[in-house]
Amino acid sequence: MQLFLNATSPYARMARITMMEKGLAEMVTLRWCDPWADDAALLNANPAGRIPALITADGTALSESLLIALYLDGQGPGEPLIPPSRLSEVLHRVGLGQGLMDAAFTTVIARKHQGSEADDSELGQRRLRAFQRILDQLEQELDEAQAMSAMTLADIAVGVALDYLTFRLPEVTWSHGRPRLAAWHRQIVRRESFTQTAFG
Ligand SMILES: N[C@@H](CCC(=O)N[C@@H](CS)C(=O)NCC(=O)O)C(=O)O
């Protein structure tokens, strides 16, 4: 298999961590690329030009981080990342993680193309409020004990989204006033799949 990625995409990191947690690292070739440079191989794999993209062993091209994670979860020997007994709980929290990631990534891209005044627009303000609401909800739902239970796709999505906030939007100071979430995050990012894929 081949995974198209870069070192700063939260979506690509989510796919890569999923691959590692499923014990598939040896079976996947990492194809480092710049999605903003119309990389020909990436466009061939994903005409949308976005990472992550995965070429499966039978040559099928997959796009969208969650679909790639779903596929990988069905392939590797690792424990299920979406256990049927926890389906609704895991999907609920994957949604929170993905919502946080989308709001953060869109903020970063809007600032890059329109300057920091993008934050003052109606959409920018909505995104900033969304951060706070999602973070407050995660503070209610997660704690250190939760981080000790079996790893799921929700842990990957939320952990990567929080790391992305620290990496690109440190002024959000997501951990301030959220001690339970901060304790949860400290445990999750100790995993090898997180330390080996740190943003940079
Ligand atoms: N919904 C997509 C989002 C992927 C995405 O936006 N990736 C960014 C990098 S973080 C990208 O490749 N952007 C290039 C572009 O939009 O042209 C997913 O979950 O995979």
PDB file of C-alpha atoms and ligand atoms in Angstrom:
ATOM      1  CA  MET A   1       0.000   0.000   0.000  1.00  0.00           C
ATOM      2  CA  GLN A   2       1.039   3.627  -0.448  1.00  0.00           C
ATOM      3  CA  LEU A   3       0.028   6.580   1.722  1.00  0.00           C
ATOM      4  CA  PHE A   4       0.358  10.139   0.370  1.00  0.00           C
ATOM      5  CA  LEU A   5       1.034  12.564   3.204  1.00  0.00           C
ATOM      6  CA  ASN A   6       3.062  15.482   4.487  1.00  0.00           C
ATOM      7  CA  ALA A   7       4.373  16.326   7.952  1.00  0.00           C
ATOM      8  CA  THR A   8       1.865  19.071   8.807  1.00  0.00           C
ATOM      9  CA  SER A   9      -1.540  17.741   7.745  1.00  0.00           C
ATOM     10  CA  PRO A  10      -3.721  16.643  10.669  1.00  0.00           C
ATOM     11  CA  TYR A  11      -5.804  14.503   8.307  1.00  0.00           C
ATOM     12  CA  ALA A  12      -2.750  12.685   6.954  1.00  0.00           C
ATOM     13  CA  ARG A  13      -1.387  12.207  10.465  1.00  0.00           C
ATOM     14  CA  MET A  14      -4.666  10.624  11.515  1.00  0.00           C
ATOM     15  CA  ALA A  15      -4.379   8.113   8.661  1.00  0.00           C
ATOM     16  CA  ARG A  16      -0.735   7.416   9.502  1.00  0.00           C
ATOM     17  CA  ILE A  17      -1.414   6.847  13.208  1.00  0.00           C
ATOM     18  CA  THR A  18      -4.293   4.530  12.298  1.00  0.00           C
ATOM     19  CA  MET A  19      -1.942   2.579  10.049  1.00  0.00           C
ATOM     20  CA  MET A  20       0.625   2.250  12.844  1.00  0.00           C
ATOM     21  CA  GLU A  21      -1.922   1.301  15.513  1.00  0.00           C
ATOM     22  CA  LYS A  22      -3.221  -1.440  13.210  1.00  0.00           C
ATOM     23  CA  GLY A  23       0.277  -2.905  12.815  1.00  0.00           C
ATOM     24  CA  LEU A  24       0.434  -2.041   9.128  1.00  0.00           C
ATOM     25  CA  ALA A  25       3.522   0.201   9.056  1.00  0.00           C
ATOM     26  CA  GLU A  26       5.647  -2.422   7.274  1.00  0.00           C
ATOM     27  CA  MET A  27       3.030  -2.835   4.561  1.00  0.00           C
ATOM     28  CA  VAL A  28       2.633   0.844   3.683  1.00  0.00           C
ATOM     29  CA  THR A  29       5.096   2.985   1.724  1.00  0.00           C
ATOM     30  CA  LEU A  30       4.957   6.629   2.756  1.00  0.00           C
ATOM     31  CA  ARG A  31       4.758   8.979  -0.257  1.00  0.00           C
ATOM     32  CA  TRP A  32       5.756  12.409   1.070  1.00  0.00           C
ATOM     33  CA  CYS A  33       4.329  15.172  -1.103  1.00  0.00           C
ATOM     34  CA  ASP A  34       3.169  18.795  -1.211  1.00  0.00           C
ATOM     35  CA  PRO A  35      -0.612  18.827  -1.777  1.00  0.00           C
ATOM     36  CA  TRP A  36      -0.474  22.543  -2.643  1.00  0.00           C
ATOM     37  CA  ALA A  37       1.963  21.984  -5.544  1.00  0.00           C
ATOM     38  CA  ASP A  38      -0.254  19.875  -7.809  1.00  0.00           C
ATOM     39  CA  ASP A  39       1.969  16.830  -7.312  1.00  0.00           C
ATOM     40  CA  ALA A  40       1.240  14.614 -10.342  1.00  0.00           C
ATOM     41  CA  ALA A  41       1.289  11.310  -8.442  1.00  0.00           C
ATOM     42  CA  LEU A  42      -1.048  12.699  -5.789  1.00  0.00           C
ATOM     43  CA  LEU A  43      -3.466  14.073  -8.393  1.00  0.00           C
ATOM     44  CA  ASN A  44      -3.475  10.651 -10.009  1.00  0.00           C
ATOM     45  CA  ALA A  45      -4.364   9.056  -6.676  1.00  0.00           C
ATOM     46  CA  ASN A  46      -6.831  11.758  -5.649  1.00  0.00           C
ATOM     47  CA  PRO A  47      -8.099  14.216  -8.269  1.00  0.00           C
ATOM     48  CA  ALA A  48      -9.191  16.501  -5.424  1.00  0.00           C
ATOM     49  CA  GLY A  49      -5.454  17.034  -4.808  1.00  0.00           C
ATOM     50  CA  ARG A  50      -5.754  16.488  -1.078  1.00  0.00           C
ATOM     51  CA  ILE A  51      -3.926  14.332   1.394  1.00  0.00           C
ATOM     52  CA  PRO A  52      -4.230  11.752   2.751  1.00  0.00           C
ATOM     53  CA  ALA A  53      -4.703   9.404  -0.169  1.00  0.00           C
ATOM     54  CA  LEU A  54      -4.130   5.675   0.073  1.00  0.00           C
ATOM     55  CA  ILE A  55      -3.421   3.242  -2.735  1.00  0.00           C
ATOM     56  CA  THR A  56      -4.512  -0.170  -1.482  1.00  0.00           C
ATOM     57  CA  ALA A  57      -2.711  -3.437  -2.228  1.00  0.00           C
ATOM     58  CA  ASP A  58      -5.138  -4.112  -5.098  1.00  0.00           C
ATOM     59  CA  GLY A  59      -4.415  -0.682  -6.595  1.00  0.00           C
ATOM     60  CA  THR A  60      -7.596   1.089  -5.496  1.00  0.00           C
ATOM     61  CA  ALA A  61      -7.171   4.767  -4.650  1.00  0.00           C
ATOM     62  CA  LEU A  62      -8.907   5.935  -1.463  1.00  0.00           C
ATOM     63  CA  SER A  63      -9.331   9.518  -0.266  1.00  0.00           C
ATOM     64  CA  GLU A  64     -10.772  11.189   2.864  1.00  0.00           C
ATOM     65  CA  SER A  65      -9.063  10.478   6.165  1.00  0.00           C
ATOM     66  CA  LEU A  66     -12.035   8.826   7.841  1.00  0.00           C
ATOM     67  CA  LEU A  67     -12.691   6.499   4.911  1.00  0.00           C
ATOM     68  CA  ILE A  68      -9.005   5.570   4.830  1.00  0.00           C
ATOM     69  CA  ALA A  69      -9.085   4.931   8.588  1.00  0.00           C
ATOM     70  CA  LEU A  70     -12.180   2.768   8.162  1.00  0.00           C
ATOM     71  CA  TYR A  71     -10.450   0.742   5.458  1.00  0.00           C
ATOM     72  CA  LEU A  72      -7.232   0.309   7.448  1.00  0.00           C
ATOM     73  CA  ASP A  73      -9.201  -0.715  10.530  1.00  0.00           C
ATOM     74  CA  GLY A  74     -10.495  -3.680   8.528  1.00  0.00           C
ATOM     75  CA  GLN A  75      -7.039  -4.702   7.308  1.00  0.00           C
ATOM     76  CA  GLY A  76      -4.460  -4.837  10.068  1.00  0.00           C
ATOM     77  CA  PRO A  77      -3.908  -7.344  12.872  1.00  0.00           C
ATOM     78  CA  GLY A  78      -4.188  -4.639  15.555  1.00  0.00           C
ATOM     79  CA  GLU A  79      -7.208  -4.381  17.863  1.00  0.00           C
ATOM     80  CA  PRO A  80     -10.335  -2.835  16.235  1.00  0.00           C
ATOM     81  CA  LEU A  81     -10.258   0.948  16.415  1.00  0.00           C
ATOM     82  CA  ILE A  82     -14.048   1.083  16.030  1.00  0.00           C
ATOM     83  CA  PRO A  83     -15.155  -1.801  18.269  1.00  0.00           C
ATOM     84  CA  PRO A  84     -18.786  -2.777  17.536  1.00  0.00           C
ATOM     85  CA  SER A  85     -19.594  -2.701  21.260  1.00  0.00           C
ATOM     86  CA  ARG A  86     -18.564   0.980  21.427  1.00  0.00           C
ATOM     87  CA  LEU A  87     -19.769   2.055  17.964  1.00  0.00           C
ATOM     88  CA  SER A  88     -21.956   5.027  18.866  1.00  0.00           C
ATOM     89  CA  GLU A  89     -19.590   6.326  21.547  1.00  0.00           C
ATOM     90  CA  VAL A  90     -16.565   6.140  19.242  1.00  0.00           C
ATOM     91  CA  LEU A  91     -18.321   7.689  16.250  1.00  0.00           C
ATOM     92  CA  HIS A  92     -19.709  10.466  18.456  1.00  0.00           C
ATOM     93  CA  ARG A  93     -16.233  11.445  19.585  1.00  0.00           C
ATOM     94  CA  VAL A  94     -14.615  10.982  16.170  1.00  0.00           C
ATOM     95  CA  GLY A  95     -17.108  13.630  15.060  1.00  0.00           C
ATOM     96  CA  LEU A  96     -15.977  16.004  17.796  1.00  0.00           C
ATOM     97  CA  GLY A  97     -12.331  15.451  16.865  1.00  0.00           C
ATOM     98  CA  GLN A  98     -13.027  15.927  13.173  1.00  0.00           C
ATOM     99  CA  GLY A  99     -15.101  19.051  13.876  1.00  0.00           C
ATOM    100  CA  LEU A 100     -12.237  20.515  15.876  1.00  0.00           C
ATOM    101  CA  MET A 101      -9.746  19.592  13.176  1.00  0.00           C
ATOM    102  CA  ASP A 102     -11.889  21.129  10.426  1.00  0.00           C
ATOM    103  CA  ALA A 103     -12.390  24.385  12.353  1.00  0.00           C
ATOM    104  CA  ALA A 104      -8.656  24.624  13.116  1.00  0.00           C
ATOM    105  CA  PHE A 105      -7.488  23.751   9.612  1.00  0.00           C
ATOM    106  CA  THR A 106      -9.960  26.127   7.963  1.00  0.00           C
ATOM    107  CA  THR A 107      -8.817  28.919  10.294  1.00  0.00           C
ATOM    108  CA  VAL A 108      -5.181  28.322   9.351  1.00  0.00           C
ATOM    109  CA  ILE A 109      -5.940  28.280   5.619  1.00  0.00           C
ATOM    110  CA  ALA A 110      -8.202  31.353   5.822  1.00  0.00           C
ATOM    111  CA  ARG A 111      -5.441  33.302   7.612  1.00  0.00           C
ATOM    112  CA  LYS A 112      -2.886  32.154   5.049  1.00  0.00           C
ATOM    113  CA  HIS A 113      -4.948  33.387   2.113  1.00  0.00           C
ATOM    114  CA  GLN A 114      -6.843  36.365   3.575  1.00  0.00           C
ATOM    115  CA  GLY A 115      -4.666  37.471   6.496  1.00  0.00           C
ATOM    116  CA  SER A 116      -5.563  37.490  10.180  1.00  0.00           C
ATOM    117  CA  GLU A 117      -8.679  39.608   9.468  1.00  0.00           C
ATOM    118  CA  ALA A 118     -10.230  36.335   8.284  1.00  0.00           C
ATOM    119  CA  ASP A 119     -10.854  35.661  11.974  1.00  0.00           C
ATOM    120  CA  ASP A 120     -13.082  38.762  12.170  1.00  0.00           C
ATOM    121  CA  SER A 121     -15.402  37.602   9.401  1.00  0.00           C
ATOM    122  CA  GLU A 122     -18.714  35.999  10.277  1.00  0.00           C
ATOM    123  CA  LEU A 123     -17.377  32.577   9.310  1.00  0.00           C
ATOM    124  CA  GLY A 124     -14.132  33.187  11.206  1.00  0.00           C
ATOM    125  CA  GLN A 125     -16.052  34.089  14.350  1.00  0.00           C
ATOM    126  CA  ARG A 126     -18.215  30.982  13.998  1.00  0.00           C
ATOM    127  CA  ARG A 127     -15.092  28.830  13.776  1.00  0.00           C
ATOM    128  CA  LEU A 128     -13.583  30.399  16.896  1.00  0.00           C
ATOM    129  CA  ARG A 129     -16.796  29.806  18.838  1.00  0.00           C
ATOM    130  CA  ALA A 130     -16.875  26.227  17.553  1.00  0.00           C
ATOM    131  CA  PHE A 131     -13.389  25.611  19.045  1.00  0.00           C
ATOM    132  CA  GLN A 132     -14.549  26.676  22.455  1.00  0.00           C
ATOM    133  CA  ARG A 133     -17.771  24.666  22.402  1.00  0.00           C
ATOM    134  CA  ILE A 134     -16.076  21.478  21.189  1.00  0.00           C
ATOM    135  CA  LEU A 135     -13.216  21.849  23.672  1.00  0.00           C
ATOM    136  CA  ASP A 136     -15.674  22.427  26.534  1.00  0.00           C
ATOM    137  CA  GLN A 137     -17.604  19.320  25.576  1.00  0.00           C
ATOM    138  CA  LEU A 138     -14.430  17.227  25.384  1.00  0.00           C
ATOM    139  CA  GLU A 139     -13.507  18.516  28.847  1.00  0.00           C
ATOM    140  CA  GLN A 140     -16.791  17.058  30.107  1.00  0.00           C
ATOM    141  CA  GLU A 141     -16.315  13.717  28.353  1.00  0.00           C
ATOM    142  CA  LEU A 142     -12.637  12.829  28.708  1.00  0.00           C
ATOM    143  CA  ASP A 143     -10.249  12.301  31.588  1.00  0.00           C
ATOM    144  CA  GLU A 144      -7.066  10.430  32.415  1.00  0.00           C
ATOM    145  CA  ALA A 145      -8.926   7.182  33.146  1.00  0.00           C
ATOM    146  CA  GLN A 146     -10.486   7.272  29.672  1.00  0.00           C
ATOM    147  CA  ALA A 147      -7.018   7.481  28.149  1.00  0.00           C
ATOM    148  CA  MET A 148      -6.126   4.165  29.787  1.00  0.00           C
ATOM    149  CA  SER A 149      -8.901   2.211  28.036  1.00  0.00           C
ATOM    150  CA  ALA A 150      -8.386   0.557  24.633  1.00  0.00           C
ATOM    151  CA  MET A 151      -7.278   2.905  21.857  1.00  0.00           C
ATOM    152  CA  THR A 152      -9.995   3.888  19.377  1.00  0.00           C
ATOM    153  CA  LEU A 153     -10.285   6.035  16.272  1.00  0.00           C
ATOM    154  CA  ALA A 154     -11.842   8.697  18.504  1.00  0.00           C
ATOM    155  CA  ASP A 155      -8.631   8.933  20.539  1.00  0.00           C
ATOM    156  CA  ILE A 156      -6.677   9.371  17.329  1.00  0.00           C
ATOM    157  CA  ALA A 157      -8.999  12.069  15.941  1.00  0.00           C
ATOM    158  CA  VAL A 158      -9.208  14.081  19.173  1.00  0.00           C
ATOM    159  CA  GLY A 159      -5.510  13.656  20.033  1.00  0.00           C
ATOM    160  CA  VAL A 160      -4.405  14.819  16.579  1.00  0.00           C
ATOM    161  CA  ALA A 161      -6.849  17.750  16.595  1.00  0.00           C
ATOM    162  CA  LEU A 162      -5.514  18.979  19.966  1.00  0.00           C
ATOM    163  CA  ASP A 163      -1.907  18.603  18.779  1.00  0.00           C
ATOM    164  CA  TYR A 164      -2.787  20.542  15.636  1.00  0.00           C
ATOM    165  CA  LEU A 165      -4.208  23.399  17.725  1.00  0.00           C
ATOM    166  CA  THR A 166      -0.973  23.533  19.733  1.00  0.00           C
ATOM    167  CA  PHE A 167       1.092  23.388  16.526  1.00  0.00           C
ATOM    168  CA  ARG A 168      -0.729  25.977  14.404  1.00  0.00           C
ATOM    169  CA  LEU A 169      -2.948  27.994  16.775  1.00  0.00           C
ATOM    170  CA  PRO A 170      -1.104  28.035  20.120  1.00  0.00           C
ATOM    171  CA  GLU A 171      -2.933  31.237  21.111  1.00  0.00           C
ATOM    172  CA  VAL A 172      -6.103  29.183  21.525  1.00  0.00           C
ATOM    173  CA  THR A 173      -4.442  27.747  24.689  1.00  0.00           C
ATOM    174  CA  TRP A 174      -6.914  24.866  24.607  1.00  0.00           C
ATOM    175  CA  SER A 175      -5.629  23.282  27.834  1.00  0.00           C
ATOM    176  CA  HIS A 176      -6.189  26.398  29.981  1.00  0.00           C
ATOM    177  CA  GLY A 177      -9.101  25.768  32.302  1.00  0.00           C
ATOM    178  CA  ARG A 178      -9.516  22.225  30.940  1.00  0.00           C
ATOM    179  CA  PRO A 179      -7.492  20.038  33.325  1.00  0.00           C
ATOM    180  CA  ARG A 180      -9.311  16.779  32.562  1.00  0.00           C
ATOM    181  CA  LEU A 181      -8.778  17.106  28.823  1.00  0.00           C
ATOM    182  CA  ALA A 182      -5.146  18.114  29.355  1.00  0.00           C
ATOM    183  CA  ALA A 183      -4.557  15.005  31.528  1.00  0.00           C
ATOM    184  CA  TRP A 184      -6.231  12.806  28.898  1.00  0.00           C
ATOM    185  CA  HIS A 185      -4.054  14.322  26.162  1.00  0.00           C
ATOM    186  CA  ARG A 186      -0.819  13.856  28.147  1.00  0.00           C
ATOM    187  CA  GLN A 187      -1.492  10.114  28.304  1.00  0.00           C
ATOM    188  CA  ILE A 188      -2.587   9.679  24.690  1.00  0.00           C
ATOM    189  CA  VAL A 189       0.420  11.425  23.143  1.00  0.00           C
ATOM    190  CA  ARG A 190       2.814   9.118  24.981  1.00  0.00           C
ATOM    191  CA  ARG A 191       1.967   6.373  22.506  1.00  0.00           C
ATOM    192  CA  GLU A 192       4.645   5.542  19.955  1.00  0.00           C
ATOM    193  CA  SER A 193       2.249   6.224  17.078  1.00  0.00           C
ATOM    194  CA  PHE A 194       1.940   9.816  18.321  1.00  0.00           C
ATOM    195  CA  THR A 195       5.583  10.450  19.236  1.00  0.00           C
ATOM    196  CA  GLN A 196       6.814   9.092  15.886  1.00  0.00           C
ATOM    197  CA  THR A 197       4.453  11.254  13.859  1.00  0.00           C
ATOM    198  CA  ALA A 198       4.769  14.583  15.701  1.00  0.00           C
ATOM    199  CA  PHE A 199       3.989  17.660  13.545  1.00  0.00           C
ATOM    200  CA  GLY A 200       6.984  19.459  12.152  1.00  0.00           C
TER     201      GLY A 200
HETATM  202  N1  LIG B   1     -11.838  16.018   4.442  1.00  0.00           N
HETATM  203  C1  LIG B   1     -10.490  15.712   4.024  1.00  0.00           C
HETATM  204  C2  LIG B   1      -9.591  16.942   4.233  1.00  0.00           C
HETATM  205  C3  LIG B   1      -8.190  16.733   3.655  1.00  0.00           C
HETATM  206  C4  LIG B   1      -7.445  18.049   3.501  1.00  0.00           C
HETATM  207  O1  LIG B   1      -8.042  19.151   3.481  1.00  0.00           O
HETATM  208  N2  LIG B   1      -6.121  17.951   3.369  1.00  0.00           N
HETATM  209  C5  LIG B   1      -5.323  19.152   3.155  1.00  0.00           C
HETATM  210  C6  LIG B   1      -4.002  19.087   3.931  1.00  0.00           C
HETATM  211  S1  LIG B   1      -4.274  19.199   5.659  1.00  0.00           S
HETATM  212  C7  LIG B   1      -4.948  19.254   1.699  1.00  0.00           C
HETATM  213  O2  LIG B   1      -4.470  18.298   1.133  1.00  0.00           O
HETATM  214  N3  LIG B   1      -5.184  20.425   1.093  1.00  0.00           N
HETATM  215  C8  LIG B   1      -4.832  20.691  -0.276  1.00  0.00           C
HETATM  216  C9  LIG B   1      -5.964  21.314  -1.046  1.00  0.00           C
HETATM  217  O3  LIG B   1      -7.056  21.508  -0.467  1.00  0.00           O
HETATM  218  O4  LIG B   1      -5.777  21.576  -2.233  1.00  0.00           O
HETATM  219  C10 LIG B   1      -9.984  14.495   4.799  1.00  0.00           C
HETATM  220  O5  LIG B   1     -10.530  14.211   5.879  1.00  0.00           O
HETATM  221  O6  LIG B   1      -9.069  13.788   4.319  1.00  0.00           O
END
